[in-house]
Tab-separated table of C-alpha atoms in Angstrom:
chain	number	residue	atom	x	y	z
G	464	MET	CA	25.047	28.236	5.367
G	465	GLY	CA	27.493	25.443	5.469
G	466	ILE	CA	27.578	22.304	7.534
G	467	GLY	CA	30.117	23.721	10.000
G	468	TRP	CA	27.438	24.551	12.579
G	469	CYS	CA	26.532	20.786	12.878
G	470	LYS	CA	30.139	19.634	12.652
G	471	SER	CA	29.670	16.962	15.280
G	472	ALA	CA	26.819	15.300	13.419
G	473	TRP	CA	28.841	15.295	10.202
G	474	LYS	CA	31.890	13.870	11.900
G	475	ASP	CA	30.190	11.233	14.051
G	476	LYS	CA	27.645	10.355	11.293
G	477	ILE	CA	24.876	10.539	13.806
G	478	GLY	CA	22.521	13.377	14.752
G	479	THR	CA	18.932	14.513	14.979
G	480	SER	CA	16.631	14.325	12.020
G	481	GLY	CA	16.962	18.060	11.606
G	482	GLU	CA	20.740	18.017	11.543
G	483	ILE	CA	20.859	15.201	9.063
G	484	ASN	CA	18.314	16.875	6.698
G	485	LEU	CA	20.094	20.226	6.971
G	486	ILE	CA	23.335	18.507	6.044
G	487	LEU	CA	21.417	17.020	2.969
G	488	ILE	CA	20.135	20.384	1.934
G	489	ASN	CA	23.616	21.926	2.103
G	490	LEU	CA	25.099	19.110	0.178
G	491	LEU	CA	22.456	19.543	-2.572
G	492	LYS	CA	23.041	23.291	-2.655
G	493	ASP	CA	26.835	22.647	-3.082
G	494	ALA	CA	25.911	20.379	-6.123
G	495	GLY	CA	24.094	23.311	-7.683
G	496	ILE	CA	20.506	21.901	-7.050
G	497	LYS	CA	17.756	24.208	-6.065
G	498	VAL	CA	16.676	23.203	-2.541
G	499	ARG	CA	15.005	24.692	0.403
G	500	PRO	CA	14.179	23.640	3.909
G	501	ILE	CA	10.446	22.827	4.568
G	502	LEU	CA	8.983	22.676	8.023
G	503	VAL	CA	6.493	19.870	8.369
G	504	SER	CA	4.249	18.105	10.856
G	505	THR	CA	4.288	14.415	10.536
G	506	ARG	CA	1.127	12.268	10.786
G	507	GLU	CA	2.021	11.294	14.356
G	508	ASN	CA	2.448	14.914	15.393
G	509	GLY	CA	-0.919	16.096	13.996
G	510	ILE	CA	-2.364	18.535	11.449
G	511	ILE	CA	-0.987	22.080	11.302
G	512	ILE	CA	-3.500	24.833	11.832
G	513	THR	CA	-1.955	27.286	9.183
G	514	SER	CA	-3.867	30.325	10.322
G	515	VAL	CA	-2.243	30.256	13.753
G	516	ALA	CA	0.812	28.218	13.134
G	517	GLY	CA	3.599	28.369	15.600
G	518	TYR	CA	7.027	26.548	15.789
G	519	ASP	CA	5.629	24.079	18.254
G	520	GLN	CA	3.292	22.655	15.515
G	521	PHE	CA	6.199	21.385	13.529
G	522	ASP	CA	8.253	18.349	14.438
G	523	LYS	CA	10.529	17.901	11.460
G	524	VAL	CA	12.434	19.679	8.655
G	525	MET	CA	12.812	18.140	5.309
G	526	ALA	CA	14.430	19.061	1.906
G	527	TYR	CA	12.214	20.550	-0.823
G	528	VAL	CA	13.856	20.170	-4.169
G	529	ASP	CA	12.982	21.757	-7.495
G	530	ILE	CA	14.196	20.178	-10.699
G	531	ALA	CA	12.744	21.516	-13.878
G	532	ASP	CA	9.006	21.489	-13.301
G	533	LYS	CA	9.023	18.755	-10.722
G	534	HIS	CA	9.208	18.896	-6.921
G	535	TYR	CA	10.647	16.391	-4.529
G	536	VAL	CA	10.363	16.172	-0.754
G	537	LEU	CA	13.382	14.354	0.660
G	538	ASP	CA	13.947	12.934	4.223
G	539	ALA	CA	17.436	11.605	4.719
G	540	THR	CA	16.289	9.688	7.710
G	541	GLU	CA	13.875	7.477	5.707
G	542	GLN	CA	16.059	4.820	4.160
G	543	GLU	CA	13.119	3.008	2.343
G	544	THR	CA	11.551	6.111	0.726
G	545	PRO	CA	12.615	6.646	-2.793
G	546	SER	CA	13.161	10.181	-4.113
G	547	HIS	CA	10.030	10.112	-6.383
G	548	LEU	CA	7.711	9.578	-3.320
G	549	ILE	CA	6.698	12.118	-0.816
G	550	PRO	CA	7.415	10.620	2.582
G	551	LEU	CA	4.073	9.034	3.557
G	552	ASN	CA	4.040	10.621	7.008
G	553	VAL	CA	3.681	14.086	5.429
G	554	GLN	CA	1.878	13.194	2.206
G	555	ALA	CA	-1.501	14.946	1.953
G	556	SER	CA	-0.490	17.652	4.374
G	557	GLU	CA	0.975	21.155	4.250
G	558	GLY	CA	4.534	22.353	4.914
G	559	LEU	CA	6.216	25.799	5.425
G	560	LEU	CA	8.873	26.548	2.925
G	561	ILE	CA	11.686	28.559	4.185
G	562	SER	CA	13.582	30.996	1.921
G	563	LYS	CA	14.500	34.659	1.535
G	564	LEU	CA	11.470	36.860	2.224
G	565	ASP	CA	12.186	39.245	-0.743
G	566	ASN	CA	11.796	36.724	-3.455
G	567	PHE	CA	8.422	35.302	-2.381
G	568	GLU	CA	9.717	31.700	-2.520
G	569	TRP	CA	8.567	30.977	0.941
G	570	GLY	CA	5.165	30.195	2.544
G	571	TRP	CA	2.843	27.282	2.731
G	572	THR	CA	2.740	24.505	0.082
G	573	VAL	CA	0.650	21.351	-0.182
G	574	LEU	CA	2.567	18.147	-0.104
G	575	TRP	CA	0.593	15.919	-2.457
G	576	ASN	CA	1.170	13.944	-5.590
G	577	ASP	CA	-1.889	11.875	-6.849
G	578	LYS	CA	0.455	9.631	-8.789
G	579	ASN	CA	2.049	8.346	-5.603
G	580	LYS	CA	-0.320	5.505	-4.486
G	581	PHE	CA	-0.666	2.332	-2.616
G	582	ALA	CA	-0.799	0.017	-5.537
G	583	LYS	CA	-0.723	-3.741	-5.687
G	584	ALA	CA	-1.465	-6.489	-8.288
G	585	VAL	CA	-1.977	-10.062	-7.237
G	586	PHE	CA	-2.063	-12.902	-9.802
G	587	ILE	CA	-2.931	-16.397	-8.771
G	588	ASN	CA	-2.481	-19.404	-11.037
G	589	ALA	CA	-3.520	-22.702	-9.414
G	590	ASP	CA	-4.565	-26.195	-10.039
G	591	LEU	CA	-7.067	-28.241	-8.028
G	592	ASP	CA	-6.523	-31.973	-7.660
G	593	SER	CA	-9.073	-34.729	-7.178
G	594	LYS	CA	-8.104	-34.979	-3.538
G	595	GLY	CA	-9.138	-31.485	-2.730
G	596	LYS	CA	-5.781	-29.823	-2.686
G	597	MET	CA	-4.951	-26.506	-4.384
G	598	SER	CA	-1.415	-25.879	-5.484
G	599	GLY	CA	-0.090	-22.903	-7.501
G	600	ILE	CA	1.860	-19.732	-7.621
G	601	ALA	CA	0.866	-16.310	-6.408
G	602	LYS	CA	2.723	-13.317	-7.914
G	603	VAL	CA	2.379	-10.165	-5.879
G	604	THR	CA	3.581	-6.992	-7.565
G	605	SER	CA	3.713	-3.926	-5.253
G	606	TYR	CA	4.215	-0.240	-6.242
G	607	ASP	CA	5.092	2.975	-4.430
G	608	TYR	CA	3.780	3.062	-0.860
G	609	GLU	CA	2.567	-0.533	-0.995
G	610	LYS	CA	6.180	-1.542	-2.010
G	611	MET	CA	7.409	0.310	1.127
G	612	LYS	CA	4.972	-1.662	3.350
G	613	ASP	CA	5.989	-5.010	1.835
G	614	LEU	CA	9.676	-4.113	1.990
G	615	LYS	CA	9.336	-3.781	5.873
G	616	ASP	CA	8.103	-7.351	5.950
G	617	TYR	CA	10.748	-8.547	3.567
G	618	ARG	CA	13.576	-7.009	5.663
G	619	LYS	CA	12.470	-9.203	8.496
G	620	GLY	CA	13.768	-12.221	6.653
G	621	THR	CA	12.277	-14.800	4.303
G	622	ASP	CA	10.997	-17.136	7.044
G	623	LYS	CA	9.200	-14.264	8.840
G	624	LEU	CA	7.745	-12.979	5.473
G	625	LYS	CA	6.320	-16.539	4.751
G	626	GLU	CA	4.887	-16.594	8.274
G	627	LEU	CA	3.241	-13.195	7.757
G	628	LYS	CA	1.596	-14.329	4.462
G	629	ILE	CA	0.080	-17.465	6.059
G	630	THR	CA	-3.249	-15.867	7.050
G	631	GLN	CA	-5.602	-18.725	6.187
G	632	ALA	CA	-5.940	-22.093	7.864
G	633	GLY	CA	-4.036	-24.725	5.988
G	634	LEU	CA	-2.238	-22.425	3.639
G	635	THR	CA	1.472	-23.467	3.170
G	636	VAL	CA	4.173	-21.471	1.418
G	637	ASP	CA	6.648	-23.862	-0.135
G	638	SER	CA	9.015	-21.384	-1.658
G	639	LEU	CA	9.499	-17.691	-2.172
G	640	THR	CA	11.451	-15.464	-4.619
G	641	VAL	CA	11.671	-11.649	-4.446
G	642	GLU	CA	12.763	-9.163	-7.090
G	643	GLY	CA	13.191	-5.355	-7.098
G	644	ALA	CA	13.804	-4.942	-3.449
G	645	ASP	CA	16.895	-2.773	-3.954
G	646	VAL	CA	15.950	-0.914	-7.096
G	647	ASP	CA	13.838	2.177	-6.407
G	648	SER	CA	12.573	2.432	-9.932
G	649	LEU	CA	11.186	-1.103	-9.989
G	650	PRO	CA	8.161	-2.633	-8.219
G	651	LEU	CA	8.672	-5.235	-5.559
G	652	VAL	CA	7.728	-8.637	-7.058
G	653	GLN	CA	7.149	-11.499	-4.693
G	654	GLU	CA	6.370	-14.980	-6.076
G	655	PHE	CA	4.943	-17.598	-3.660
G	656	LYS	CA	4.684	-21.310	-4.521
G	657	PHE	CA	1.780	-22.407	-2.207
G	658	THR	CA	-0.560	-25.204	-1.395
G	659	ALA	CA	-3.960	-24.827	0.327
G	660	PRO	CA	-6.765	-27.272	1.137
G	661	THR	CA	-10.282	-27.081	-0.224
G	662	ASN	CA	-13.268	-27.966	1.920
G	663	SER	CA	-16.065	-30.408	1.183
G	664	SER	CA	-19.693	-31.093	1.905
G	665	GLY	CA	-21.283	-34.078	0.442
G	666	ASP	CA	-20.623	-34.152	-3.333
G	667	TYR	CA	-19.388	-30.516	-3.345
G	668	ASN	CA	-15.996	-29.063	-2.850
G	669	TYR	CA	-15.353	-25.265	-2.161
G	670	PHE	CA	-12.492	-22.879	-1.810
G	671	SER	CA	-11.657	-19.195	-1.327
G	672	LEU	CA	-9.145	-17.213	-3.338
G	673	ASN	CA	-8.477	-14.630	-0.733
G	674	TYR	CA	-4.700	-15.427	-0.466
G	675	PHE	CA	-1.741	-12.958	-0.411
G	676	THR	CA	-4.106	-9.995	-1.070
G	677	GLY	CA	-3.556	-8.092	2.125
G	678	PHE	CA	-7.317	-8.036	2.584
G	679	GLU	CA	-7.722	-11.057	4.815
G	680	LYS	CA	-8.961	-9.145	7.943
G	681	ASN	CA	-11.468	-6.313	7.947
G	682	PRO	CA	-9.987	-3.285	9.847
G	683	PHE	CA	-13.332	-1.654	10.395
G	684	LEU	CA	-15.334	-4.012	12.599
G	685	SER	CA	-16.374	-1.439	15.128
G	686	GLU	CA	-19.723	0.114	14.603
G	687	GLU	CA	-18.392	3.535	15.742
G	688	ARG	CA	-15.294	5.669	15.068
G	689	ARG	CA	-14.138	8.917	16.624
G	690	THR	CA	-11.319	9.788	14.360
G	691	GLU	CA	-10.981	10.184	10.544
G	692	ILE	CA	-9.564	7.357	8.356
G	693	PHE	CA	-6.154	8.684	7.138
G	694	TYR	CA	-4.534	6.618	4.338
G	695	GLY	CA	-2.424	9.496	3.160
G	696	ALA	CA	-2.518	8.448	-0.547
G	697	LEU	CA	-4.861	6.974	-3.263
G	698	GLN	CA	-5.131	3.293	-3.519
G	699	ASP	CA	-5.370	0.946	-6.532
G	700	TYR	CA	-5.549	-2.833	-6.158
G	701	SER	CA	-6.274	-5.734	-8.523
G	702	ILE	CA	-6.629	-9.439	-8.028
G	703	SER	CA	-6.683	-11.937	-10.813
G	704	ALA	CA	-7.069	-15.732	-10.396
G	705	LEU	CA	-6.969	-18.569	-12.871
G	706	VAL	CA	-7.901	-21.869	-11.373
G	707	TYR	CA	-7.834	-25.141	-13.293
G	708	LEU	CA	-10.266	-27.976	-12.173
G	709	PRO	CA	-9.278	-31.623	-11.991
G	710	GLU	CA	-10.401	-33.945	-14.758
G	711	GLY	CA	-14.121	-34.833	-14.504
G	712	TYR	CA	-15.091	-31.798	-12.455
G	713	VAL	CA	-17.104	-28.669	-13.231
G	714	MET	CA	-17.927	-25.480	-11.446
G	715	ASP	CA	-21.295	-25.290	-9.764
G	716	GLU	CA	-23.275	-22.144	-10.017
G	717	LEU	CA	-20.949	-19.132	-10.082
G	718	PRO	CA	-21.281	-16.081	-7.765
G	719	PRO	CA	-22.692	-13.121	-9.576
G	720	ASN	CA	-20.590	-10.336	-10.909
G	721	MET	CA	-20.635	-7.388	-8.552
G	722	LYS	CA	-19.995	-3.618	-8.541
G	723	MET	CA	-20.175	-1.580	-5.417
G	724	ILE	CA	-19.621	2.293	-5.233
G	725	THR	CA	-19.859	4.604	-2.254
G	726	SER	CA	-22.319	7.446	-2.423
G	727	ASP	CA	-19.508	9.954	-3.228
G	728	SER	CA	-17.966	7.479	-5.851
G	729	SER	CA	-14.650	7.588	-3.863
G	730	ILE	CA	-14.449	3.837	-3.310
G	731	ILE	CA	-15.165	1.426	-6.115
G	732	PHE	CA	-15.125	-2.435	-5.908
G	733	LYS	CA	-15.798	-4.713	-8.895
G	734	ARG	CA	-15.644	-8.417	-9.231
G	735	TYR	CA	-15.985	-10.325	-12.470
G	736	VAL	CA	-16.343	-14.183	-12.497
G	737	SER	CA	-16.341	-16.450	-15.445
G	738	GLN	CA	-15.513	-20.047	-16.548
G	739	GLY	CA	-14.213	-21.846	-19.475
G	740	ASP	CA	-13.541	-25.485	-20.263
G	741	GLY	CA	-12.073	-26.740	-17.027
G	742	PHE	CA	-11.029	-23.478	-15.491
G	743	LEU	CA	-12.332	-20.579	-13.377
G	744	ASN	CA	-11.382	-16.978	-14.036
G	745	VAL	CA	-11.793	-14.225	-11.333
G	746	GLN	CA	-10.919	-10.534	-11.586
G	747	VAL	CA	-11.251	-8.084	-8.740
G	748	THR	CA	-10.462	-4.445	-8.729
G	749	LEU	CA	-10.548	-1.929	-5.751
G	750	LYS	CA	-9.967	1.749	-5.959
G	751	PHE	CA	-9.832	4.488	-3.230
G	752	LYS	CA	-10.038	7.992	-4.667
G	753	ASN	CA	-9.606	9.821	-1.464
G	754	PRO	CA	-6.618	9.763	0.912
G	755	ILE	CA	-8.757	10.791	3.926
G	756	TYR	CA	-12.215	9.857	5.046
G	757	SER	CA	-14.080	11.805	7.635
G	758	VAL	CA	-15.781	10.524	10.707
G	759	GLU	CA	-19.132	11.308	9.201
G	760	ALA	CA	-18.422	8.936	6.280
G	761	TYR	CA	-17.561	6.102	8.606
G	762	PRO	CA	-21.004	4.375	8.868
G	763	GLU	CA	-21.167	3.958	5.107
G	764	ILE	CA	-17.613	2.824	4.916
G	765	ASN	CA	-18.046	0.388	7.756
G	766	GLU	CA	-21.142	-1.158	5.827
G	767	PHE	CA	-19.131	-1.095	2.544
G	768	PHE	CA	-16.241	-3.041	4.052
G	769	LYS	CA	-18.578	-5.695	5.634
G	770	LYS	CA	-19.949	-6.418	2.133
G	771	MET	CA	-16.611	-6.215	0.447
G	772	TYR	CA	-14.937	-8.679	2.747
G	773	ALA	CA	-17.812	-11.056	2.424
G	774	LEU	CA	-17.318	-10.996	-1.350
G	775	LEU	CA	-13.593	-11.450	-1.069
G	776	ASP	CA	-14.059	-14.496	1.202
G	777	GLU	CA	-16.883	-15.960	-0.855
G	778	LYS	CA	-16.499	-19.610	-1.639
G	779	PHE	CA	-16.354	-21.078	-5.084
G	780	VAL	CA	-18.128	-24.415	-5.454
G	781	TYR	CA	-17.160	-27.291	-7.842
G	782	LYS	CA	-18.293	-30.856	-8.193
G	783	LYS	CA	-17.970	-34.025	-10.259
G	784	LYS	CA	-19.715	-34.020	-13.635
């Protein structure tokens, strides 16, 4: 099959997602690459019931490519999705490969790669002054699907990106640099120069470190939920902070080190807090080992998130010696 049957889409450089992806498939075939159409149902369209699947359960066709022992799922209409990532709207689903019936290279296949994750590392290096101001640099490194999320914000412009990152009262972003936005093989690195106020009560000052993390607002405030939680991929986050105290100040009693694990061990949160001579060190890790969580699991997740967000927002207290 050539591209003649969708000549108008080829000529006008505009067409349906099906036409565009079938053009891609034929171009790859012409280049000698093993590729087949795969019928899929995107997240918005719903889950396919494979035992009684009909054409009306699918809403898109994509390209399924075999190179050596690796498989790639390509959607030419997704400009921000690099070739090594399965498009997120079909990750953790099943698709129907279309090929000749006599060679058995057709049928259902699971669209999943556990190496494709939402992954982000946040590093904060900040100084506190004697007047109660925190100033420093936050370096946010985003990988895979997390990079795609952050790219959407970045494409809105620098001013809009700064605005989106100001999630706490008094936080100011003075400057921003971005690297890796146009290179698929590199993470997205955003470096924010920021200032933020601390609070005081009597002889004590206190501050939070929940800046630029993406975990400023708990998404699971409702006590009940009627649908599953569908992330679509595994998740891996780390937050590291190094905060230097002003001369003549010390940390008050530190919050305890913490480890929380759900009953099925699929969500793990760890926090480690330590101090040295004139500085505070905080390390946080958060891992999600499942891409989907059932409605039945929601009560435990709801409680887990309440505790986790309280820990992320917990204040660190310092005072004069």
